[in-house]
Structures are given as structure tokens and as C-alpha cells.
PDB file of C-alpha atoms and ligand atoms in Angstrom:
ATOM      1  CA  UNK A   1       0.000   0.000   0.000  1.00  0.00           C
ATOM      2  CA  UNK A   2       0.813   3.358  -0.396  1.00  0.00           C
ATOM      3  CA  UNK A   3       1.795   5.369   2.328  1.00  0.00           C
ATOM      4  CA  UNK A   4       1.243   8.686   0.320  1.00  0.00           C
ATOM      5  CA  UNK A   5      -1.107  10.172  -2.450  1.00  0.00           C
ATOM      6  CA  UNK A   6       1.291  12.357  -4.339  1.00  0.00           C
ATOM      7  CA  UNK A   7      -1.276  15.218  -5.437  1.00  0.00           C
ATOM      8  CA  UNK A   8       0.701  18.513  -7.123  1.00  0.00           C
ATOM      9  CA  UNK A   9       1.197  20.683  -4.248  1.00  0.00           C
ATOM     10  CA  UNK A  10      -0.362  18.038  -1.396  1.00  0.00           C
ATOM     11  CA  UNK A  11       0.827  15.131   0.081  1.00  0.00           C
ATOM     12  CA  UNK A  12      -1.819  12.902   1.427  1.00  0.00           C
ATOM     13  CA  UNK A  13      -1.291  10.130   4.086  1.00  0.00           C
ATOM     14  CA  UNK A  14      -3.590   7.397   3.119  1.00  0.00           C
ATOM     15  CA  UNK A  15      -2.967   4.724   5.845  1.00  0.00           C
ATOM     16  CA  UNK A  16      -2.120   5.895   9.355  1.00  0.00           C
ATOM     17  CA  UNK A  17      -4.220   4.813  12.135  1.00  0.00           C
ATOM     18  CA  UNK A  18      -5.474   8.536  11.409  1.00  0.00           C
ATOM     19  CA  UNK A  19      -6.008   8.827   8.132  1.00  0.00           C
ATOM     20  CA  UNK A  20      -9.540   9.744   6.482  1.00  0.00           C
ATOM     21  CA  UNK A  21     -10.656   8.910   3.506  1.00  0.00           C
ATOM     22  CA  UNK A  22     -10.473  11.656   1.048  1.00  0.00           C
ATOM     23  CA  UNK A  23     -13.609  13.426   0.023  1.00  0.00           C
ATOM     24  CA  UNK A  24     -13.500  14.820  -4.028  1.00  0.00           C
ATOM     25  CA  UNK A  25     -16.277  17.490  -4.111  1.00  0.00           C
ATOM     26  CA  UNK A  26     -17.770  17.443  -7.463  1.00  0.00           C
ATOM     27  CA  UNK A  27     -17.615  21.339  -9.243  1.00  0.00           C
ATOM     28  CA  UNK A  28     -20.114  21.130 -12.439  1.00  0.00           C
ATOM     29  CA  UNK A  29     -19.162  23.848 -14.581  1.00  0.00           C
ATOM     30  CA  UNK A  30     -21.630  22.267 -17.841  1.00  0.00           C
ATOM     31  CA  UNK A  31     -24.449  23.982 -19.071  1.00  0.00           C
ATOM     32  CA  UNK A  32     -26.207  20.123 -19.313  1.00  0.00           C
ATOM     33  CA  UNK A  33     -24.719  18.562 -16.186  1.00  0.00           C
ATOM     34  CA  UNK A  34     -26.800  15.760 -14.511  1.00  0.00           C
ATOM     35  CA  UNK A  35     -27.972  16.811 -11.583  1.00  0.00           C
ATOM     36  CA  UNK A  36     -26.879  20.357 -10.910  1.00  0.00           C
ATOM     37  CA  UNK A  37     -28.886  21.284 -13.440  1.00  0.00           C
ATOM     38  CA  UNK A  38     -26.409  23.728 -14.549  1.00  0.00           C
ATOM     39  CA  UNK A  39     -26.831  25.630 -11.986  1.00  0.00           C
ATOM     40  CA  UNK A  40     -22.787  26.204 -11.718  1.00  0.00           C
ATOM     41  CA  UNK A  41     -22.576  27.513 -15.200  1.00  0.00           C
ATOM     42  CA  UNK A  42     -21.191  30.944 -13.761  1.00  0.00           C
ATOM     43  CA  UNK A  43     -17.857  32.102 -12.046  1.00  0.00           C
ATOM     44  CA  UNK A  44     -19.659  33.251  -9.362  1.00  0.00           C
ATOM     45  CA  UNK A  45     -22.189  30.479  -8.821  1.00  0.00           C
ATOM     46  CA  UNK A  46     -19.070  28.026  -8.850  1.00  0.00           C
ATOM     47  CA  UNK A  47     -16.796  30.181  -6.565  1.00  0.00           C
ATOM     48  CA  UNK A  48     -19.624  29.955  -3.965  1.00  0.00           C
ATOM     49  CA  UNK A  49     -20.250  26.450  -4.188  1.00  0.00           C
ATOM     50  CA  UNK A  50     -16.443  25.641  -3.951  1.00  0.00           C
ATOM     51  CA  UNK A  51     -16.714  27.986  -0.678  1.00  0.00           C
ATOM     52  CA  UNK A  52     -19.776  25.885   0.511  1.00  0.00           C
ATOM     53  CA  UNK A  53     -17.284  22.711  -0.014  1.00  0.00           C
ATOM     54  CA  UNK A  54     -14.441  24.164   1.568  1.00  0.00           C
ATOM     55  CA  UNK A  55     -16.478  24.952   4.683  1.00  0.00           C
ATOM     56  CA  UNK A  56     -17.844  21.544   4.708  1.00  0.00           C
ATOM     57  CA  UNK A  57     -14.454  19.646   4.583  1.00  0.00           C
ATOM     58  CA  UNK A  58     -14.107  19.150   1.193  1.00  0.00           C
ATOM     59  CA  UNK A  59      -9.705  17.588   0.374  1.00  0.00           C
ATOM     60  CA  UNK A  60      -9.751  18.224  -3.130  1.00  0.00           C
ATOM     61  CA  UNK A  61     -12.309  19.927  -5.407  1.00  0.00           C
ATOM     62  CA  UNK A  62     -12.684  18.537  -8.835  1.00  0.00           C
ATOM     63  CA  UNK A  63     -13.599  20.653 -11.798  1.00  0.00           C
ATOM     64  CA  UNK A  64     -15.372  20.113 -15.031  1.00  0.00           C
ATOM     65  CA  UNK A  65     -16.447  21.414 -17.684  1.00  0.00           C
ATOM     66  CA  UNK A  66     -18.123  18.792 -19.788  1.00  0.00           C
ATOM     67  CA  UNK A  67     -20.451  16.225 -18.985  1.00  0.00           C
ATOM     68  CA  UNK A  68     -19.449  12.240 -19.008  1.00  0.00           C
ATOM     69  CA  UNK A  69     -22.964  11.010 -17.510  1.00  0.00           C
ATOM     70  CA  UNK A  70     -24.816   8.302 -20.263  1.00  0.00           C
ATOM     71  CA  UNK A  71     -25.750   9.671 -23.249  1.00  0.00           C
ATOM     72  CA  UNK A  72     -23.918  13.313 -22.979  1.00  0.00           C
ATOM     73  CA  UNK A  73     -22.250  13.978 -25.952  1.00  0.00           C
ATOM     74  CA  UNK A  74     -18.744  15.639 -26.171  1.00  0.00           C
ATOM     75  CA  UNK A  75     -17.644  19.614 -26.255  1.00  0.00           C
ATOM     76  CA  UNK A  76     -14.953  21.600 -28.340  1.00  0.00           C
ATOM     77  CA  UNK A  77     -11.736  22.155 -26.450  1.00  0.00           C
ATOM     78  CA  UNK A  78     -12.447  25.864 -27.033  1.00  0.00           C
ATOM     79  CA  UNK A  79     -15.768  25.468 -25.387  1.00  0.00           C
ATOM     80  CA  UNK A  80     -14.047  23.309 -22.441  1.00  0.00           C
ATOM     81  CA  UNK A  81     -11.374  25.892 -21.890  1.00  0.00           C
ATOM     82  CA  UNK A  82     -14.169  28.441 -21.582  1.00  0.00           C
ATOM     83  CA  UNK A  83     -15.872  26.695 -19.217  1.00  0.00           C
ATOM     84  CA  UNK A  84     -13.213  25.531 -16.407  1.00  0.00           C
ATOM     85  CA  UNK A  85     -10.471  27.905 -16.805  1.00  0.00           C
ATOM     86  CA  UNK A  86     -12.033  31.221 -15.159  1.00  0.00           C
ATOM     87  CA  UNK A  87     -12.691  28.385 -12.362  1.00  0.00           C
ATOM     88  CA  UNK A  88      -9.632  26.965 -12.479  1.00  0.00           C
ATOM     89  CA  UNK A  89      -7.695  30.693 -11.731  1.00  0.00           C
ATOM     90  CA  UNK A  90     -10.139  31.539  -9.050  1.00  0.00           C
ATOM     91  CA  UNK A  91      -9.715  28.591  -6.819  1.00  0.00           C
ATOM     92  CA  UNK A  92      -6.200  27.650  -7.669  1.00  0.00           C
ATOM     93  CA  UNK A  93      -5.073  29.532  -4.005  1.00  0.00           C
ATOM     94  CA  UNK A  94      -8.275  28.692  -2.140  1.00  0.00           C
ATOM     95  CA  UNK A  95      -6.022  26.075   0.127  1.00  0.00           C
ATOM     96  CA  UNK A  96      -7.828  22.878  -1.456  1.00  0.00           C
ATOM     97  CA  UNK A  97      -6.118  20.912  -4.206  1.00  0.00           C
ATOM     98  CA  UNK A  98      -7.805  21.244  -7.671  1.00  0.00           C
ATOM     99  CA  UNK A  99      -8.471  18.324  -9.746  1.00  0.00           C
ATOM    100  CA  UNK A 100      -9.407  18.876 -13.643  1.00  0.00           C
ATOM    101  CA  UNK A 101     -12.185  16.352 -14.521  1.00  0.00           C
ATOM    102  CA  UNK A 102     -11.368  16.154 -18.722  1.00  0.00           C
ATOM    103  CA  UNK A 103      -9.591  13.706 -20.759  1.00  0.00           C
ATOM    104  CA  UNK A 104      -8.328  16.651 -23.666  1.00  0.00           C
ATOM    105  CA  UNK A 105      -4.644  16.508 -23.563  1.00  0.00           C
ATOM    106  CA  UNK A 106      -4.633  20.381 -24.421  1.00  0.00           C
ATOM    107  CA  UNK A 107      -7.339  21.273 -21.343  1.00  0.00           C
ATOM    108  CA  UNK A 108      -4.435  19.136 -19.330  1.00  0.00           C
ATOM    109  CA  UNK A 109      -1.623  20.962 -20.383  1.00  0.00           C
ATOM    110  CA  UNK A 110      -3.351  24.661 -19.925  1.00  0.00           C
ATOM    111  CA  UNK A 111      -4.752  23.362 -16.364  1.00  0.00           C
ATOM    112  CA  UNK A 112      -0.938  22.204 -15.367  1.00  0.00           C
ATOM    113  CA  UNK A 113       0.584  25.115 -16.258  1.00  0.00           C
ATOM    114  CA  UNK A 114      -2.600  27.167 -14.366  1.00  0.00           C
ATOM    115  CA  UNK A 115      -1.179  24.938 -11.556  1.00  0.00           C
ATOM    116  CA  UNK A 116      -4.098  22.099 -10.986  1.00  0.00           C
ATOM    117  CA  UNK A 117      -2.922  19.503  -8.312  1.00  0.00           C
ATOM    118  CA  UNK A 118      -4.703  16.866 -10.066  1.00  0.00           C
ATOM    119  CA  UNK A 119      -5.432  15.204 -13.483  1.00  0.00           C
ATOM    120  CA  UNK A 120      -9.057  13.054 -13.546  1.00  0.00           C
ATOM    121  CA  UNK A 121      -9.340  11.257 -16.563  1.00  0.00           C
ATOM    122  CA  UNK A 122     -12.135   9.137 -17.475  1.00  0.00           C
ATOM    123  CA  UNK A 123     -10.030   7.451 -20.319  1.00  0.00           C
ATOM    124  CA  UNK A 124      -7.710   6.746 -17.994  1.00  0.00           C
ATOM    125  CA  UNK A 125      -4.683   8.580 -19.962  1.00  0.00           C
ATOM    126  CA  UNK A 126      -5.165   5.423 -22.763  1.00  0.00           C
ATOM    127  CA  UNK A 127      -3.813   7.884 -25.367  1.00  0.00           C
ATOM    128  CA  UNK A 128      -0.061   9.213 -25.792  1.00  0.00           C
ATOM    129  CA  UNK A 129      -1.140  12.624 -25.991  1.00  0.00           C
ATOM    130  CA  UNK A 130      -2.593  12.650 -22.293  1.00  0.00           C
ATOM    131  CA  UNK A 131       0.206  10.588 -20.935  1.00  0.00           C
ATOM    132  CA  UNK A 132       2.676  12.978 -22.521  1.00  0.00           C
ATOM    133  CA  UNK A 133       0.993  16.164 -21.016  1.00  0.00           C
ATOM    134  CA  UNK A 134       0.892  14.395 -17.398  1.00  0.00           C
ATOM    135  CA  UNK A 135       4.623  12.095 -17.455  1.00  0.00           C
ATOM    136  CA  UNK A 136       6.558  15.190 -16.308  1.00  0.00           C
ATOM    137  CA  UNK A 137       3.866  17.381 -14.518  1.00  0.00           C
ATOM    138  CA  UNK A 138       3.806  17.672 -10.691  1.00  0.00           C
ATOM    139  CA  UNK A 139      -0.121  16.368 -10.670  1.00  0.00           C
ATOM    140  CA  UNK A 140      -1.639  13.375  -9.142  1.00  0.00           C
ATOM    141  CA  UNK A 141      -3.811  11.232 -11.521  1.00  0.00           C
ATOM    142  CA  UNK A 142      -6.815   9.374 -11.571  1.00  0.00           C
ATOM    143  CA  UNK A 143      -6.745   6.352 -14.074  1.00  0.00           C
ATOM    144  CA  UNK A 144     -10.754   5.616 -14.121  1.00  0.00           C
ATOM    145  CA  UNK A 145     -12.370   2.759 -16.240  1.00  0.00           C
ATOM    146  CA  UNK A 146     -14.864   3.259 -18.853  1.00  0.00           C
ATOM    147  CA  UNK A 147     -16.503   1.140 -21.545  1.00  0.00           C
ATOM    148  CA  UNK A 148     -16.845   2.455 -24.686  1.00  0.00           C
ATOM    149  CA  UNK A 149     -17.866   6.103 -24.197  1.00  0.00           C
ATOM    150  CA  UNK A 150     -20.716   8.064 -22.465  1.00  0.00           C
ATOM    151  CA  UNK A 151     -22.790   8.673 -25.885  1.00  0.00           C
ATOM    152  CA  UNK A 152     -23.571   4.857 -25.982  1.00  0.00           C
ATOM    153  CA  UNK A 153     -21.529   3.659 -22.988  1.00  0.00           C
ATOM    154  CA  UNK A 154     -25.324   2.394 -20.993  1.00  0.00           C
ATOM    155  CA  UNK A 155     -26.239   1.016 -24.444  1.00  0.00           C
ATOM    156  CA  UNK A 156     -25.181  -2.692 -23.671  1.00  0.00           C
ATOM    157  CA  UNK A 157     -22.683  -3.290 -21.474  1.00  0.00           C
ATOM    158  CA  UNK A 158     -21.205  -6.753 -21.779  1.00  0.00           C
ATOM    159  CA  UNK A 159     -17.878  -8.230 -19.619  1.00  0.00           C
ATOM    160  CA  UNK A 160     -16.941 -11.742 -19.830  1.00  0.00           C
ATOM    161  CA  UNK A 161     -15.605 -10.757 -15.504  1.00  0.00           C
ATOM    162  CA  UNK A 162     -16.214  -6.878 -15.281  1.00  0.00           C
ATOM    163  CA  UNK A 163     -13.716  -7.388 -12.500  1.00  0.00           C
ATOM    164  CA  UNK A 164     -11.204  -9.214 -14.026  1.00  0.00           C
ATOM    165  CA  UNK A 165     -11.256  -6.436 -16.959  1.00  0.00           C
ATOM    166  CA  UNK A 166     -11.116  -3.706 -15.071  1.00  0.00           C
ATOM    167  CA  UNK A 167      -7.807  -5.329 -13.112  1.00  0.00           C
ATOM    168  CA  UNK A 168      -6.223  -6.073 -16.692  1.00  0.00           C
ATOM    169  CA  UNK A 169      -7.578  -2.473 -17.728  1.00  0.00           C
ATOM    170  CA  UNK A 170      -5.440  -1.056 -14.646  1.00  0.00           C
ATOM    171  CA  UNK A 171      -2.613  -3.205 -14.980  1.00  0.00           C
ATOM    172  CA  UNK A 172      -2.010  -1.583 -18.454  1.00  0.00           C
ATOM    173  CA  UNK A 173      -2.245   1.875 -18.035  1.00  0.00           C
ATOM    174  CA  UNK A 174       0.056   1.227 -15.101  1.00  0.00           C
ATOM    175  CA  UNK A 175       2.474   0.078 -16.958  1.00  0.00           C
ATOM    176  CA  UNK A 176       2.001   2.513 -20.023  1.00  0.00           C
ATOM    177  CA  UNK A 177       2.317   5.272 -17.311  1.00  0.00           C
ATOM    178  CA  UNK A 178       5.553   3.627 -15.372  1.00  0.00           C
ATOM    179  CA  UNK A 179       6.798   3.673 -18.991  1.00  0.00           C
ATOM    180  CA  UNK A 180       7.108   7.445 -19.236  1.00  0.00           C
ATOM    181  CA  UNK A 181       8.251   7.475 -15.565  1.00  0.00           C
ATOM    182  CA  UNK A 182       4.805   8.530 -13.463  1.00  0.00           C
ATOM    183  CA  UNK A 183       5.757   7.860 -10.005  1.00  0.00           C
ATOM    184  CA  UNK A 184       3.040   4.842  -8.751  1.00  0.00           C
ATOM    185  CA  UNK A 185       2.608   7.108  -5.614  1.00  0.00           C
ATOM    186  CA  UNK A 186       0.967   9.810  -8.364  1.00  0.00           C
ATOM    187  CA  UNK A 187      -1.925   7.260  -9.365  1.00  0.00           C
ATOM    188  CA  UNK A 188      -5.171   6.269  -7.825  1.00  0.00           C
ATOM    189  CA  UNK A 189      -7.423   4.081  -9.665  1.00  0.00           C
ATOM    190  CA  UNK A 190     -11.441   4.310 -10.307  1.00  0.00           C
ATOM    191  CA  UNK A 191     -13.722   1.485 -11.531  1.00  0.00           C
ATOM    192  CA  UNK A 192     -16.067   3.482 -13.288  1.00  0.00           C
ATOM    193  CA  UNK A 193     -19.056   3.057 -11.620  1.00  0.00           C
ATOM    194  CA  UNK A 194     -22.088   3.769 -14.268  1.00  0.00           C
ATOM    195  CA  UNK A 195     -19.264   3.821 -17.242  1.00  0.00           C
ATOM    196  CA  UNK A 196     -20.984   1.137 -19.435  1.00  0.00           C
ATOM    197  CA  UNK A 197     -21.784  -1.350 -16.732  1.00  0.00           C
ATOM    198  CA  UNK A 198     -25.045  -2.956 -15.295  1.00  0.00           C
ATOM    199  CA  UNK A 199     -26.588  -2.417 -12.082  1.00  0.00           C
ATOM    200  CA  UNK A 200     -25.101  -5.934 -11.292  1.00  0.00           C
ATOM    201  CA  UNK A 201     -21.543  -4.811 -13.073  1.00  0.00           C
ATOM    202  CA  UNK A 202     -21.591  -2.273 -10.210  1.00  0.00           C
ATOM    203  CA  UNK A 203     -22.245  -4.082  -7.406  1.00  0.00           C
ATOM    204  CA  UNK A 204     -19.672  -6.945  -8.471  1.00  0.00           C
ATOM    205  CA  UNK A 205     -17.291  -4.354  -8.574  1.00  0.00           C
ATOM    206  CA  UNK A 206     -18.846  -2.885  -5.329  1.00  0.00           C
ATOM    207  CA  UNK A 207     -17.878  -6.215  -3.908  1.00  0.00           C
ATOM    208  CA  UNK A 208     -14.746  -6.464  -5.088  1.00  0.00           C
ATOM    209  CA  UNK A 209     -13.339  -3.182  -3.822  1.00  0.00           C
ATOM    210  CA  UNK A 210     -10.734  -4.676  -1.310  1.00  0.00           C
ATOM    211  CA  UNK A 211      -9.126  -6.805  -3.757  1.00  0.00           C
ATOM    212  CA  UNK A 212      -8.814  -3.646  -6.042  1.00  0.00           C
ATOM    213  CA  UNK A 213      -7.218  -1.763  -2.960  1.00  0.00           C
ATOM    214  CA  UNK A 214      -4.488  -4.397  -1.787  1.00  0.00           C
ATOM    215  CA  UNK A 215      -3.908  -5.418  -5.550  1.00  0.00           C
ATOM    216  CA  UNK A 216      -2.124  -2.351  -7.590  1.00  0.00           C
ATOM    217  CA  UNK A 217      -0.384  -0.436  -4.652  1.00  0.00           C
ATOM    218  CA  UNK A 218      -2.714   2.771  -5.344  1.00  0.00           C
ATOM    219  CA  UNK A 219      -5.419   4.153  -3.661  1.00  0.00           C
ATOM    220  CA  UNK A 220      -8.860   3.022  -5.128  1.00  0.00           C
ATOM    221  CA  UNK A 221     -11.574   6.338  -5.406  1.00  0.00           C
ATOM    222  CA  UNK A 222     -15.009   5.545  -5.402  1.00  0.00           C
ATOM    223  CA  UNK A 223     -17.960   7.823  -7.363  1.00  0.00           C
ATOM    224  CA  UNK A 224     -20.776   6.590  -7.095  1.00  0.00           C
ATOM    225  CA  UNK A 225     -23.064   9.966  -5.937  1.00  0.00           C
ATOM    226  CA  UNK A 226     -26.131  10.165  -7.000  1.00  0.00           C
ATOM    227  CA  UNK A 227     -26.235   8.022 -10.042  1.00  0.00           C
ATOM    228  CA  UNK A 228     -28.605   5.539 -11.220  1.00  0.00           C
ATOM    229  CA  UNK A 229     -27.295   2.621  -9.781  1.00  0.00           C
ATOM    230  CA  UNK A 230     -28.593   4.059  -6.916  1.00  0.00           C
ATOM    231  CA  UNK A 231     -31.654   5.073  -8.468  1.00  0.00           C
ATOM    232  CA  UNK A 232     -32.149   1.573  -9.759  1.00  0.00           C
ATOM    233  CA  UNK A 233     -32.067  -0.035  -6.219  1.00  0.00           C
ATOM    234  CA  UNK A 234     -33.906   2.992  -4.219  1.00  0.00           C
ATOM    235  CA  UNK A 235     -36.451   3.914  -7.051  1.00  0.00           C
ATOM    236  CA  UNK A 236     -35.981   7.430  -6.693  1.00  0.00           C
ATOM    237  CA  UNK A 237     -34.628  10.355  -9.183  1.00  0.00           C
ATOM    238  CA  UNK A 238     -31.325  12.182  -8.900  1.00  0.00           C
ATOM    239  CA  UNK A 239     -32.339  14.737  -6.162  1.00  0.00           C
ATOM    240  CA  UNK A 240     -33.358  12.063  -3.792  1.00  0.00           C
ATOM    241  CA  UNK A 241     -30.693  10.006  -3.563  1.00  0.00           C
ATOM    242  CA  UNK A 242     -28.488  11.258  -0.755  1.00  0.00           C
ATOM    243  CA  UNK A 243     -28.775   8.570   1.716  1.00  0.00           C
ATOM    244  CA  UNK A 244     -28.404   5.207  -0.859  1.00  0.00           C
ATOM    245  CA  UNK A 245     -25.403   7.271  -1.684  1.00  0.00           C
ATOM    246  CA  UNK A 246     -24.002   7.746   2.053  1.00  0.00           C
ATOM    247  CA  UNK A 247     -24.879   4.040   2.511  1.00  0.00           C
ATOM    248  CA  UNK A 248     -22.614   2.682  -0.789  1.00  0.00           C
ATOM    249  CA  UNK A 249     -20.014   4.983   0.179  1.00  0.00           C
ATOM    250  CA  UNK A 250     -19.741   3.893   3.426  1.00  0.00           C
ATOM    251  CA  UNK A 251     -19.840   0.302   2.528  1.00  0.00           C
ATOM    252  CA  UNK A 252     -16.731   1.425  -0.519  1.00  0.00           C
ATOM    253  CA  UNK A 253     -14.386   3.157   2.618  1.00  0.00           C
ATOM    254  CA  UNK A 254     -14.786   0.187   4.945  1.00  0.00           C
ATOM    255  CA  UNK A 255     -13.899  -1.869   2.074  1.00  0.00           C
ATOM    256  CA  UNK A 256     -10.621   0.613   1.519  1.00  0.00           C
ATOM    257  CA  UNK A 257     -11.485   2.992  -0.974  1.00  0.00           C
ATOM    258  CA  UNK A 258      -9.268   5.623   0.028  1.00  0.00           C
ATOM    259  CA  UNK A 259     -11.181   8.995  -2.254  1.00  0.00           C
ATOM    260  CA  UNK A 260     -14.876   9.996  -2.700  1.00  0.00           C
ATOM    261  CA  UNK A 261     -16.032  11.633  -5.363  1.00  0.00           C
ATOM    262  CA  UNK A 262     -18.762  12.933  -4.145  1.00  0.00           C
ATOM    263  CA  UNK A 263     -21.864  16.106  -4.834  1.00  0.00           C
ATOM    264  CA  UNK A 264     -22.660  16.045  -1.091  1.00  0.00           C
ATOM    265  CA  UNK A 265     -19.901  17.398   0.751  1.00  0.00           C
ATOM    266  CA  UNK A 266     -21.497  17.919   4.237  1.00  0.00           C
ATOM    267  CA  UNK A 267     -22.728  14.898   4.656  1.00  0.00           C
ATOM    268  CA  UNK A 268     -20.227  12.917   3.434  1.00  0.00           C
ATOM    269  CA  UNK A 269     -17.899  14.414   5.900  1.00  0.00           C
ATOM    270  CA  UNK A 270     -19.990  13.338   8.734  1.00  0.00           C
ATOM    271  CA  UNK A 271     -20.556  10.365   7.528  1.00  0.00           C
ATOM    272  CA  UNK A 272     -16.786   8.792   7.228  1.00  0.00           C
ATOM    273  CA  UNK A 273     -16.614  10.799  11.061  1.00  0.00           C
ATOM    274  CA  UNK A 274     -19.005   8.255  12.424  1.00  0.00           C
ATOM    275  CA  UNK A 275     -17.638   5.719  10.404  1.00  0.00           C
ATOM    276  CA  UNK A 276     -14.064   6.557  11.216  1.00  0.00           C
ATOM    277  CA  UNK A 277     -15.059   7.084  15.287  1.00  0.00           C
ATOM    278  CA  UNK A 278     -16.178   3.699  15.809  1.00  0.00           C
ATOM    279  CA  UNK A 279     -13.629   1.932  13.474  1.00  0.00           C
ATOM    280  CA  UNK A 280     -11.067   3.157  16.072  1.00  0.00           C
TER     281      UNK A 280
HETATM  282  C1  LIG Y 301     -16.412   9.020 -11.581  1.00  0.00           C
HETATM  283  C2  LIG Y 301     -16.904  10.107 -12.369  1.00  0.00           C
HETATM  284  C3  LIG Y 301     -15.942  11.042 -12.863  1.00  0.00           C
HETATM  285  N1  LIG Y 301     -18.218  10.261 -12.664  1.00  0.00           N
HETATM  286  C4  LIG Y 301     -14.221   9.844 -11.823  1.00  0.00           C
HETATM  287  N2  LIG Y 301     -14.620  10.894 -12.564  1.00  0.00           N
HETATM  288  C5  LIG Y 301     -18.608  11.294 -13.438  1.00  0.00           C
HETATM  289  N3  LIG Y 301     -12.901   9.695 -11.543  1.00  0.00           N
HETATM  290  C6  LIG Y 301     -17.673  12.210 -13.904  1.00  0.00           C
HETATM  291  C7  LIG Y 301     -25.271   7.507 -13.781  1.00  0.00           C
HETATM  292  O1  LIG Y 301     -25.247   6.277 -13.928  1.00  0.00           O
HETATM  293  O2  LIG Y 301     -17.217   8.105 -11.090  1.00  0.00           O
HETATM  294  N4  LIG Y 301     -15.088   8.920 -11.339  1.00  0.00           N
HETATM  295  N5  LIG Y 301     -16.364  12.080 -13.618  1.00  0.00           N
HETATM  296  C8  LIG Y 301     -20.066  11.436 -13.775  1.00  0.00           C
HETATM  297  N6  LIG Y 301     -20.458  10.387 -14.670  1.00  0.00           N
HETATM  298  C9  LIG Y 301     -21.676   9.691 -14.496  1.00  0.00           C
HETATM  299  C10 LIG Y 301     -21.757   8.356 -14.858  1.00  0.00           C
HETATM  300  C11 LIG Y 301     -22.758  10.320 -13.925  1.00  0.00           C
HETATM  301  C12 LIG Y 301     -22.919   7.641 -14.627  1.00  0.00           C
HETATM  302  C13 LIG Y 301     -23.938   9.630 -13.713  1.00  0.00           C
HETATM  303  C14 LIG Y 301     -24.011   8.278 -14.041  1.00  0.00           C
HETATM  304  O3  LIG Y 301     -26.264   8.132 -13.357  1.00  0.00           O
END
């Protein structure tokens, strides 16, 4: 296991007695996002919310500026610039790392050299370009599992072992990523929960989370807030889905996911607290 999380300008100690797991707060900044509603479209409107996050224990605060729920379809790299780098300038000193939520290689390079702690790729850096941008960049880096891609990713997923895949998928961008020297201390890893998998691809996953943390020597991160896996098992739409998402991220950090990605920062916190209180 790793004793750090190597994240730009943070270090983050993932297993003494003490440590918490890490809470992502999610920062929307798309016009169609899925269940902000937008709402963070504007400098302003996201500056606050980051504030909001910041004051509810948020660790790092993830950025971005185009949608990857099922069946969102892609933007420019104009348009994406537009979109997170006003954010990206106004909360790059607000004491929190800053994670950049986009898989562009050129919205990587502009958010490194506006001085992001952290890279969150849902393609997992599975191009050169992306591991070229990130090899020699003080960032930490989330390698994250999809299948296929969002526009048609729910369409029909299909693993022979979703688990087994996603280890071989991790295994491989490991090594691509040792092969232009990333540090292993830089990496955490993400299933992809909802990324062209099943209700029961999720919770075979869901059940498999140890063996993902003690397997690859990085820290696993967990997002599973507010989607429709959720949905699917509580029968309830996006806005009502705060406590089946407490309850799987719960069950993810006592299973060793070391990062939440999460909308609901507040609660989260206090969550892992009660968690973490009786636990030790
Ligand atoms: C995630 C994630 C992400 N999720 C990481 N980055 C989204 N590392 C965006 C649904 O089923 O889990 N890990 N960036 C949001 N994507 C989705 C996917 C939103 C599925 C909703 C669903 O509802």
C-alpha cells in the first residue's frame, strides 16, 4: 500500500491509524450537467459552491467542464477551456487541491501550467497525448475505467468478468504510465461506476473493492453519488438520492477505498466521522 497520495502541491497520508478517507467534491461547470442542473454555469455560482465545499471539509475539489454522464455527448476544447479555466484561476489559491475532470490533452496541459494539483481522466490517460501532457507534470492522476464512451456507454454493457477487466484495464495503463516514468505514488485508480456497466456490473465491482485496494499499490476512489445505480435499487430520481449514496459509500471506505467523489460534501464528511469514530 501506499503510504502517500502524491497530489501537485499536497501530500496525502492514506494509511495511518489517522487517516480519512479523502472526500473529491464534485464542481459542475456544464451547461447540461446531470444533476446540478447547470446551476454552476457561472464564475460566481461556482466560486460559492467551492466555498460551501471548503467549509464543509471538502480535500480536493474537482472541476469540469463537460459532462461524461450516459448519453452526454462531447464539447470543443475551445468550449471546455471556456468553461473551467475562469474556475480553475479563481480557486487555484483557495487552500484545497484542484483536480481537472477532462480527458483533452490540451485542457491538461493549460490546467498544469494554471497549476491544478490533479489530473481526472475518465479514459484513464489510454492515449499518448494525455500521458505525454501528465509524465513530467507535478499532478496526481486518476486512471478511471470506462466502456466504450458516455454517448452509448449504458447502451449494452457486456464483460466476460467486469472485474477481471477492469484489473487487466489497470494493470495496463500502469504500466504505459511507469513507462514514461509517473511515479506509482501519483496514481489512484477508479472502476467506473455507471461507465458502461449494469446495475449488477456495479455491485460486483462494489464487492470487489478490497481486492482492487491491496492489488495495484494505489489508492482506489469511489464515485458513485447520486447516479442511477442508486436510483435503480432505491427507485428514486437524482435529487433524492443522498442517503443510498451515504450508505454505498460507506460500505466502498470500509472496504478501503481511500477517495470519494462525491456532490454532497457535508454529509459525506460526517458520515466517514461516524464511520471513522467507531472503526477506532
Ligand atoms: C467518476 C466520475 C468522474 N463520474 C471519476 N470521474 C462522473 N474519476 C464524472 C449515472 O449512472 O465516477 N469517477 N467524472 C459522472 N459520470 C456519471 C456516470 C454520472 C454515470 C452519472 C451516471 O447516473
Amino acid at each position: 500500500m501506499n503510504t502517500f497520495f502524491e497530489c501537485g502541491r499536497y501530500r496525502f497520508v492514506l494509511d495511518a491509524v489517522d487517516s480519512k478517507p479523502l472526500v473529491m467534491g464534485i464542481l459542475n461547470v456544464t451547461p447540461d450537467s446531470f444533476s446540478d442542473g447547470g446551476n454552476y454555469r457561472f464564475l460566481d455560482d461556482a466560486i460559492s459552491r467551492a466555498e460551501q465545499m471548503i467549509a464543509d471539509g471538502v480535500d480536493i475539489i474537482d472541476i469540469g467542464g463537460e459532462s461524461t454522464r450516459p448519453g452526454a455527448s462531447s464539447v470543443s476544447v475551445d468550449e471546455e477551456l471556456h468553461r473551467v479555466m475562469p474556475v480553475i484561476f479563481a480557486l487555484r489559491d483557495c487552500g484545497k487541491a484542484i483536480s481537472i475532470d477532462t480527458y483533452k490533452p490540451e485542457v491538461m496541459r493549460e490546467a498544469i501550467i494554471a497549476g491544478v494539483d490533479m489530473i481526472n481522466d475518465v479514459r484513464g490517460f489510454s492515449s499518448h497525448e494525455a500521458r505525454q501532457e501528465v509524465a513530467h507534470a507535478d499532478v496526481g492522476l486518476c486512471v478511471m475505467h470506462m466502456q466504450n464512451l458516455p454517448l452509448n456507454m449504458q447502451f449494452a454493457p457486456a464483460y466476460d468478468n467486469v472485474n477481471d477487466e477492469v484489473t487487466g484495464y489497470f494493470l495496463q495503463r500502469l504500466a504505459e504510465l511507469d513507462a514514461v516514468g509517473v511515479a506509482r505514488t501519483r496514481v489512484c485508480l477508479d472502476p467506473g461506476f455507471g461507465f458502461g456497466k449494469t446495475l449488477e456490473h456495479n455491485i460486483s465491482m462494489m464487492r470487489h473493492l478490497s481486492v482492487f485496494q491491496d492489488t495495484f499499490g494505489a489508492p482506489i476512489l469511489v464515485g458513485v453519488s447520486r447516479k442511477s445505480m442508486i436510483g435503480d435499487i432505491v427507485g428514486r430520481p437524482v435529487e433524492q438520492r443522498l442517503a443510498g449514496s451515504l450508505a454505498a459509500a460507506l460500505w466502498a471506505v470500509n472496504q478501503g477505498a481511500k477517495l470519494l467523489r462525491v456532490h454532497d460534501v457535508a454529509e459525506t464528511v460526517d458520515a466517514i466521522k461516524v464511520w471513522q469514530k467507531i472503526l477506532n
